[in-house]
Amino acid sequence: MTKTVAIIGAGMAGIAAGRQLHANGWTPTLFDKSRGIGGRLATRRSDHWRFDHGCPHFIATDDRFQALLDSLHHRRSLHIWAAGGSIGQPGMSGAARAAAGDLTVIGQAEVTAVEKTSCGWRIAERDGVIEAPGNGAFSALVLALPSPQIMPILKTADITIPALQNVVYAPCWTLMLGFETAPDLATPMQRFDHGPLEKIIDETGKPGRAGTIVVHAGAAWSRQNLERDKEDIAAEMLALFQAASGLGTAPSYKSAHRWRYANVERSAAVPFIWDAAHSLGLAGDWANGPGVEAAFLSGHDLAAEMSAAANL
Ligand SMILES: Cc1cc2nc3c(=O)[nH]c(=O)nc-3n(C[C@H](O)[C@H](O)[C@H](O)COP(=O)(O)OP(=O)(O)OC[C@H]3O[C@@H](n4cnc5c(N)ncnc54)[C@H](O)[C@@H]3O)c2cc1C
């Protein structure tokens, strides 16, 4: 019998789970609330510029993740950045798209509720139930989301997972700046240990991102200012950037983006969670993060466990 699995979240964890489950004979369908895929491997396009406004780069220390990066590099969806680490091409989300390959991904599908029935898992978005191939229910369910977004969905099925409650995410306000003429900053990535800003990233050295700068606010400043208006944040972060960099040129484009769950500060210290009784898997950077590699390994290893449990 076909083993169908609904994977909620098409970031690196969901994609890694989908790839491995598909390779092991499952039929995965990924759902994501966004139009595109990649989650925090994100790319914002404006008329003239392309910004990596989420994760700016990532590294591999594990052979399994390195094998994926090698294949993406071979397909030119990944580039080694002069400042260190790997970057997606043509933007960070390009790496996620290439990693997802032919997986079925349904976008603009925000899952709000799930239900375990005798036939399997039924999932619902705001507009109603999402039909699975066959009898309308999925054999298994994977939630590959930041843990604070997993908990309310599981609550709709009366499931509580205590390990998720201790996870802490740092938020991050990011500022995107576009310049007609690429500014000349001393270094591609400047880090700050103290103060409101954490990083200034000159993206000009990334192919196709000439004239763009992305600024990350630190976790403490982002927390303090989390609910503020994004226009106000953009103006204040621009002033902070100009003071820190000494660059007075006014940008032609500026926009701020709030990541409520940016980086894991305290993980659950588990590789993933697999609840065999419910055929329910949970993965993401919250498991053993922070970072993209941790998200990948969580999804990848969850899929291996699920396949072993299903004798696949
Ligand atoms: C500003 C910033 C800087 C970072 N810097 C680094 C770095 O330098 N190095 C590094 O390794 N990592 C960095 N990270 C972290 C890294 O991006 C993440 O650890 C990793 O991408 C997480 O992948 P994930 O699949 O676990 O989650 P996500 O990428 O968050 O994917 C979850 C997906 O679920 C979707 N979703 C959420 N709720 C629902 C729902 N109800 N229904 C359907 N879909 C839903 C979202 O749209 C998203 O696509 C950074 C992140 C940010 C934001």
Short mmCIF file of C-alpha atoms and ligand atoms in Angstrom, two decimals:
data_model
loop_
_atom_site.label_atom_id
_atom_site.label_comp_id
_atom_site.label_asym_id
_atom_site.label_seq_id
_atom_site.Cartn_x
_atom_site.Cartn_y
_atom_site.Cartn_z
CA MET A 1 0.00 0.00 0.00
CA THR A 2 1.26 3.53 -0.80
CA LYS A 3 2.60 5.34 2.23
CA THR A 4 1.53 8.96 1.95
CA VAL A 5 2.97 11.64 4.17
CA ALA A 6 2.00 15.28 4.59
CA ILE A 7 4.98 17.47 5.42
CA ILE A 8 4.00 20.87 6.77
CA GLY A 9 6.79 23.38 6.15
CA ALA A 10 9.04 23.51 3.08
CA GLY A 11 12.15 24.93 4.73
CA MET A 12 15.37 22.93 4.85
CA ALA A 13 14.02 20.49 7.47
CA GLY A 14 10.85 19.70 5.50
CA ILE A 15 12.75 19.42 2.23
CA ALA A 16 15.35 17.08 3.79
CA ALA A 17 12.58 14.89 5.19
CA GLY A 18 10.76 14.90 1.85
CA ARG A 19 13.86 13.94 -0.14
CA GLN A 20 14.70 11.05 2.16
CA LEU A 21 11.13 9.78 2.48
CA HIS A 22 10.70 9.89 -1.29
CA ALA A 23 13.97 8.01 -1.75
CA ASN A 24 12.67 5.35 0.67
CA GLY A 25 9.42 4.78 -1.23
CA TRP A 26 6.99 7.14 0.51
CA THR A 27 4.77 9.59 -1.38
CA PRO A 28 5.39 12.94 0.31
CA THR A 29 3.41 16.14 -0.25
CA LEU A 30 4.85 19.34 1.21
CA PHE A 31 2.64 22.26 2.23
CA ASP A 32 3.91 25.76 2.93
CA LYS A 33 2.07 28.92 3.86
CA SER A 34 4.38 31.02 1.68
CA ARG A 35 4.25 31.34 -2.10
CA GLY A 36 7.84 30.20 -2.44
CA ILE A 37 9.80 27.58 -0.58
CA GLY A 38 12.91 27.63 1.60
CA GLY A 39 11.52 29.27 4.75
CA ARG A 40 14.36 31.22 6.33
CA LEU A 41 16.52 30.44 3.29
CA ALA A 42 14.79 33.47 1.87
CA THR A 43 15.21 35.85 -1.05
CA ARG A 44 13.39 39.18 -1.44
CA ARG A 45 13.19 40.68 -4.91
CA SER A 46 12.53 44.35 -5.60
CA ASP A 47 12.52 46.03 -9.03
CA HIS A 48 16.30 46.29 -9.15
CA TRP A 49 17.70 44.22 -6.32
CA ARG A 50 17.75 40.76 -4.83
CA PHE A 51 18.34 40.39 -1.09
CA ASP A 52 19.15 37.39 1.10
CA HIS A 53 17.12 38.84 3.96
CA GLY A 54 17.04 35.65 6.05
CA CYS A 55 19.99 33.32 6.50
CA PRO A 56 22.97 35.00 4.73
CA HIS A 57 25.17 31.89 4.34
CA PHE A 58 25.66 28.46 5.89
CA ILE A 59 28.29 25.81 6.41
CA ALA A 60 28.46 22.00 6.44
CA THR A 61 30.32 19.96 9.03
CA ASP A 62 28.47 16.66 8.48
CA ASP A 63 29.07 14.40 5.48
CA ARG A 64 25.34 13.94 4.83
CA PHE A 65 24.76 17.68 4.53
CA GLN A 66 28.01 18.13 2.60
CA ALA A 67 26.78 15.55 0.05
CA LEU A 68 23.68 17.69 -0.59
CA LEU A 69 25.79 20.85 -0.89
CA ASP A 70 28.14 19.12 -3.35
CA SER A 71 25.21 18.15 -5.58
CA LEU A 72 23.72 21.68 -5.41
CA HIS A 73 27.10 23.16 -6.21
CA HIS A 74 27.44 20.83 -9.18
CA ARG A 75 24.05 22.08 -10.44
CA ARG A 76 25.14 25.72 -9.90
CA SER A 77 22.46 26.32 -7.29
CA LEU A 78 25.12 26.94 -4.69
CA HIS A 79 28.12 29.22 -4.65
CA ILE A 80 31.04 29.46 -2.24
CA TRP A 81 31.00 33.00 -0.81
CA ALA A 82 34.28 34.87 -0.43
CA ALA A 83 33.23 35.87 3.10
CA GLY A 84 32.86 32.18 4.03
CA GLY A 85 30.28 29.42 3.73
CA SER A 86 27.81 28.61 0.96
CA ILE A 87 25.12 30.78 -0.60
CA GLY A 88 22.18 29.81 -2.81
CA GLN A 89 21.93 30.90 -6.43
CA PRO A 90 20.32 33.03 -7.74
CA GLY A 91 19.36 33.74 -4.10
CA MET A 92 19.26 31.69 -0.90
CA SER A 93 15.85 30.29 -1.84
CA GLY A 94 17.43 28.95 -5.06
CA ALA A 95 19.33 26.38 -2.99
CA ALA A 96 16.07 25.26 -1.35
CA ARG A 97 14.27 25.01 -4.71
CA ALA A 98 17.08 22.92 -6.16
CA ALA A 99 17.18 20.70 -3.06
CA ALA A 100 13.41 20.14 -3.33
CA GLY A 101 13.82 19.04 -6.97
CA ASP A 102 10.69 17.22 -8.13
CA LEU A 103 9.05 16.95 -4.73
CA THR A 104 5.39 17.99 -4.74
CA VAL A 105 5.17 21.31 -2.88
CA ILE A 106 1.85 23.11 -2.44
CA GLY A 107 2.34 26.79 -1.65
CA GLN A 108 0.05 29.32 -0.01
CA ALA A 109 -1.34 26.52 2.15
CA GLU A 110 -1.28 27.58 5.80
CA VAL A 111 -2.15 24.53 7.85
CA THR A 112 -4.23 25.50 10.86
CA ALA A 113 -5.49 22.17 12.20
CA VAL A 114 -4.73 18.45 12.02
CA GLU A 115 -6.75 15.41 13.05
CA LYS A 116 -5.75 11.77 13.50
CA THR A 117 -8.60 9.56 12.30
CA SER A 118 -8.84 5.80 11.89
CA CYS A 119 -7.91 6.31 8.20
CA GLY A 120 -4.86 8.47 8.95
CA TRP A 121 -4.06 12.17 9.27
CA ARG A 122 -6.39 14.82 7.91
CA ILE A 123 -5.05 18.33 7.63
CA ALA A 124 -6.93 21.58 7.25
CA GLU A 125 -6.12 25.10 6.14
CA ARG A 126 -8.30 28.12 6.81
CA ASP A 127 -10.50 27.40 3.80
CA GLY A 128 -11.16 23.74 4.62
CA VAL A 129 -9.73 20.24 4.59
CA ILE A 130 -6.83 19.45 2.24
CA GLU A 131 -7.52 16.18 0.43
CA ALA A 132 -4.77 13.57 0.32
CA PRO A 133 -4.38 11.22 -2.63
CA GLY A 134 -6.56 8.09 -2.16
CA ASN A 135 -8.87 8.12 0.86
CA GLY A 136 -8.26 11.76 1.76
CA ALA A 137 -6.03 10.98 4.74
CA PHE A 138 -2.24 10.75 4.97
CA SER A 139 -0.50 7.69 6.45
CA ALA A 140 1.86 9.95 8.40
CA LEU A 141 2.30 13.60 9.31
CA VAL A 142 5.53 15.59 9.61
CA LEU A 143 5.58 19.10 11.06
CA ALA A 144 8.81 20.82 9.99
CA LEU A 145 8.24 24.27 11.47
CA PRO A 146 9.73 26.41 14.23
CA SER A 147 8.54 24.78 17.49
CA PRO A 148 6.34 27.75 18.55
CA GLN A 149 4.42 27.21 15.30
CA ILE A 150 4.18 23.43 15.81
CA MET A 151 2.55 23.64 19.24
CA PRO A 152 -0.74 25.37 18.29
CA ILE A 153 -1.23 22.98 15.35
CA LEU A 154 -0.72 19.92 17.57
CA LYS A 155 -3.09 21.39 20.13
CA THR A 156 -5.89 21.04 17.58
CA ALA A 157 -5.27 17.27 17.76
CA ASP A 158 -5.02 17.34 21.58
CA ILE A 159 -1.31 16.48 21.44
CA THR A 160 1.25 18.18 23.68
CA ILE A 161 4.98 17.53 23.35
CA PRO A 162 6.73 18.81 26.52
CA ALA A 163 10.20 18.90 24.87
CA LEU A 164 9.04 21.72 22.58
CA GLN A 165 8.14 24.01 25.45
CA ASN A 166 11.74 24.68 26.50
CA VAL A 167 12.99 25.78 23.09
CA VAL A 168 13.93 29.46 22.79
CA TYR A 169 14.22 31.35 19.50
CA ALA A 170 15.87 34.73 19.06
CA PRO A 171 13.98 37.13 16.80
CA CYS A 172 15.80 39.25 14.23
CA TRP A 173 14.84 42.48 12.51
CA THR A 174 16.65 42.73 9.18
CA LEU A 175 17.07 45.84 7.03
CA MET A 176 17.47 45.61 3.24
CA LEU A 177 19.20 48.51 1.50
CA GLY A 178 19.56 48.95 -2.27
CA PHE A 179 22.03 51.41 -3.83
CA GLU A 180 22.36 52.50 -7.48
CA THR A 181 26.14 52.37 -7.11
CA ALA A 182 27.53 49.56 -4.99
CA PRO A 183 28.92 51.13 -1.79
CA ASP A 184 32.44 50.32 -0.80
CA LEU A 185 32.40 48.72 2.63
CA ALA A 186 35.65 47.51 4.13
CA THR A 187 34.53 43.92 4.62
CA PRO A 188 31.74 41.70 3.21
CA MET A 189 30.46 40.87 6.69
CA GLN A 190 31.03 42.96 9.79
CA ARG A 191 29.95 41.48 13.14
CA PHE A 192 29.23 43.42 16.32
CA ASP A 193 29.44 41.82 19.77
CA HIS A 194 27.60 44.65 21.53
CA GLY A 195 24.99 47.25 20.67
CA PRO A 196 21.81 47.18 18.62
CA LEU A 197 23.32 45.73 15.43
CA GLU A 198 24.67 42.22 15.02
CA LYS A 199 25.82 42.10 11.38
CA ILE A 200 26.29 44.29 8.33
CA ILE A 201 26.40 42.16 5.20
CA ASP A 202 27.65 43.70 1.97
CA GLU A 203 26.06 41.42 -0.61
CA THR A 204 27.82 42.98 -3.60
CA GLY A 205 30.31 40.09 -3.59
CA LYS A 206 27.45 37.61 -4.05
CA PRO A 207 26.67 37.00 -7.74
CA GLY A 208 23.58 39.00 -8.83
CA ARG A 209 23.31 41.03 -5.61
CA ALA A 210 25.44 44.09 -6.55
CA GLY A 211 24.48 47.24 -4.65
CA THR A 212 22.69 45.48 -1.81
CA ILE A 213 23.37 45.54 1.91
CA VAL A 214 21.51 43.57 4.58
CA VAL A 215 21.73 44.61 8.23
CA HIS A 216 20.77 42.29 11.11
CA ALA A 217 19.75 43.74 14.46
CA GLY A 218 20.90 41.84 17.53
CA ALA A 219 18.58 39.53 19.46
CA ALA A 220 18.14 41.86 22.45
CA TRP A 221 17.32 44.91 20.31
CA SER A 222 15.01 42.84 18.09
CA ARG A 223 13.16 41.53 21.18
CA GLN A 224 12.76 45.02 22.62
CA ASN A 225 11.42 46.36 19.32
CA LEU A 226 9.56 43.29 18.09
CA GLU A 227 6.08 44.79 17.78
CA ARG A 228 7.09 48.17 16.34
CA ASP A 229 6.01 49.44 12.94
CA LYS A 230 8.34 48.23 10.20
CA GLU A 231 8.70 51.70 8.59
CA ASP A 232 9.93 53.10 11.92
CA ILE A 233 12.30 50.17 12.32
CA ALA A 234 13.68 50.69 8.80
CA ALA A 235 14.37 54.38 9.53
CA GLU A 236 16.02 53.65 12.88
CA MET A 237 18.11 50.76 11.56
CA LEU A 238 19.27 52.91 8.62
CA ALA A 239 20.55 55.53 11.07
CA LEU A 240 22.27 52.81 13.13
CA PHE A 241 23.83 51.36 9.98
CA GLN A 242 25.08 54.77 8.82
CA ALA A 243 26.62 55.49 12.22
CA ALA A 244 28.30 52.07 12.36
CA SER A 245 29.57 51.99 8.76
CA GLY A 246 30.32 55.68 8.20
CA LEU A 247 28.43 55.42 4.88
CA GLY A 248 26.32 58.55 4.37
CA THR A 249 24.91 57.79 0.90
CA ALA A 250 21.11 57.55 0.96
CA PRO A 251 19.85 54.18 -0.33
CA SER A 252 17.37 54.09 -3.22
CA TYR A 253 15.50 51.25 -1.54
CA LYS A 254 14.99 50.35 2.09
CA SER A 255 12.72 47.82 3.73
CA ALA A 256 12.68 46.02 7.07
CA HIS A 257 11.60 42.44 7.70
CA ARG A 258 10.82 40.88 11.07
CA TRP A 259 11.79 37.28 11.76
CA ARG A 260 9.92 36.33 14.89
CA TYR A 261 11.77 32.99 15.00
CA ALA A 262 15.21 33.57 13.47
CA ASN A 263 17.85 31.58 15.34
CA VAL A 264 17.64 28.89 18.00
CA GLU A 265 19.05 30.09 21.33
CA ARG A 266 18.10 26.94 23.28
CA SER A 267 17.30 23.74 21.41
CA ALA A 268 15.37 20.68 22.55
CA ALA A 269 18.69 18.76 22.33
CA VAL A 270 17.12 15.88 20.39
CA PRO A 271 17.73 14.94 16.74
CA PHE A 272 13.96 14.94 15.94
CA ILE A 273 10.76 13.62 17.51
CA TRP A 274 9.01 10.52 16.18
CA ASP A 275 5.75 9.47 17.83
CA ALA A 276 5.17 6.01 16.35
CA ALA A 277 1.77 5.61 18.02
CA HIS A 278 0.44 8.64 16.16
CA SER A 279 2.63 8.28 13.00
CA LEU A 280 3.73 11.82 13.76
CA GLY A 281 7.17 13.28 13.13
CA LEU A 282 8.56 16.65 14.19
CA ALA A 283 11.71 18.22 12.76
CA GLY A 284 13.41 21.58 12.46
CA ASP A 285 16.34 23.61 13.67
CA TRP A 286 14.74 23.73 17.14
CA ALA A 287 15.60 20.04 17.64
CA ASN A 288 19.36 20.29 17.78
CA GLY A 289 20.13 23.67 16.23
CA PRO A 290 20.89 26.40 15.57
CA GLY A 291 21.33 26.59 11.83
CA VAL A 292 20.56 25.22 8.41
CA GLU A 293 22.66 22.10 8.79
CA ALA A 294 20.83 21.20 12.01
CA ALA A 295 17.49 21.67 10.23
CA PHE A 296 18.63 19.42 7.38
CA LEU A 297 19.90 16.67 9.70
CA SER A 298 16.73 16.77 11.77
CA GLY A 299 14.50 16.20 8.71
CA HIS A 300 16.87 13.70 7.13
CA ASP A 301 17.25 11.55 10.26
CA LEU A 302 13.53 11.69 11.07
CA ALA A 303 12.82 10.30 7.59
CA ALA A 304 15.27 7.44 8.16
CA GLU A 305 13.57 6.57 11.46
CA MET A 306 10.09 6.71 9.89
CA SER A 307 11.19 4.49 7.02
CA ALA A 308 12.73 1.94 9.38
CA ALA A 309 9.51 1.90 11.43
CA ALA A 310 7.50 1.29 8.24
CA ASN A 311 9.94 -1.37 6.99
CA LEU A 312 10.79 0.80 3.97
C1 LIG B 1 18.16 36.60 9.93
C2 LIG B 1 18.60 35.16 9.99
C3 LIG B 1 19.96 34.85 10.02
C4 LIG B 1 20.36 33.51 10.05
N1 LIG B 1 21.70 33.21 9.99
C5 LIG B 1 22.08 31.92 9.88
C6 LIG B 1 23.46 31.58 9.63
O1 LIG B 1 24.32 32.45 9.52
N2 LIG B 1 23.78 30.25 9.50
C7 LIG B 1 22.84 29.26 9.60
O2 LIG B 1 23.16 28.07 9.46
N3 LIG B 1 21.54 29.56 9.86
C8 LIG B 1 21.14 30.85 9.99
N4 LIG B 1 19.82 31.16 10.20
C9 LIG B 1 18.89 30.09 10.60
C10 LIG B 1 18.48 29.19 9.44
O3 LIG B 1 17.94 29.98 8.40
C11 LIG B 1 17.44 28.20 9.98
O4 LIG B 1 18.03 27.48 11.06
C12 LIG B 1 16.94 27.17 8.96
O5 LIG B 1 16.74 27.75 7.69
C13 LIG B 1 15.67 26.56 9.53
O6 LIG B 1 15.06 25.66 8.63
P1 LIG B 1 13.69 24.95 9.06
O7 LIG B 1 13.28 24.11 7.92
O8 LIG B 1 13.87 24.31 10.39
O9 LIG B 1 12.64 26.13 9.30
P2 LIG B 1 12.09 27.26 8.30
O10 LIG B 1 13.12 27.64 7.32
O11 LIG B 1 11.54 28.33 9.18
O12 LIG B 1 10.91 26.55 7.52
C14 LIG B 1 9.62 26.43 8.05
C15 LIG B 1 8.61 26.63 6.93
O13 LIG B 1 7.31 26.40 7.46
C16 LIG B 1 6.40 27.30 6.87
N5 LIG B 1 5.25 27.40 7.77
C17 LIG B 1 5.19 27.94 9.01
N6 LIG B 1 3.96 27.77 9.54
C18 LIG B 1 3.22 27.10 8.62
C19 LIG B 1 1.89 26.61 8.58
N7 LIG B 1 1.05 26.77 9.60
N8 LIG B 1 1.46 25.96 7.47
C20 LIG B 1 2.30 25.79 6.41
N9 LIG B 1 3.58 26.22 6.40
C21 LIG B 1 4.04 26.87 7.49
C22 LIG B 1 7.19 28.58 6.71
O14 LIG B 1 6.64 29.39 5.68
C23 LIG B 1 8.58 28.03 6.35
O15 LIG B 1 8.75 27.96 4.94
C24 LIG B 1 19.39 32.48 10.12
C25 LIG B 1 18.03 32.81 10.09
C26 LIG B 1 17.64 34.13 10.01
C27 LIG B 1 16.16 34.46 9.93
#
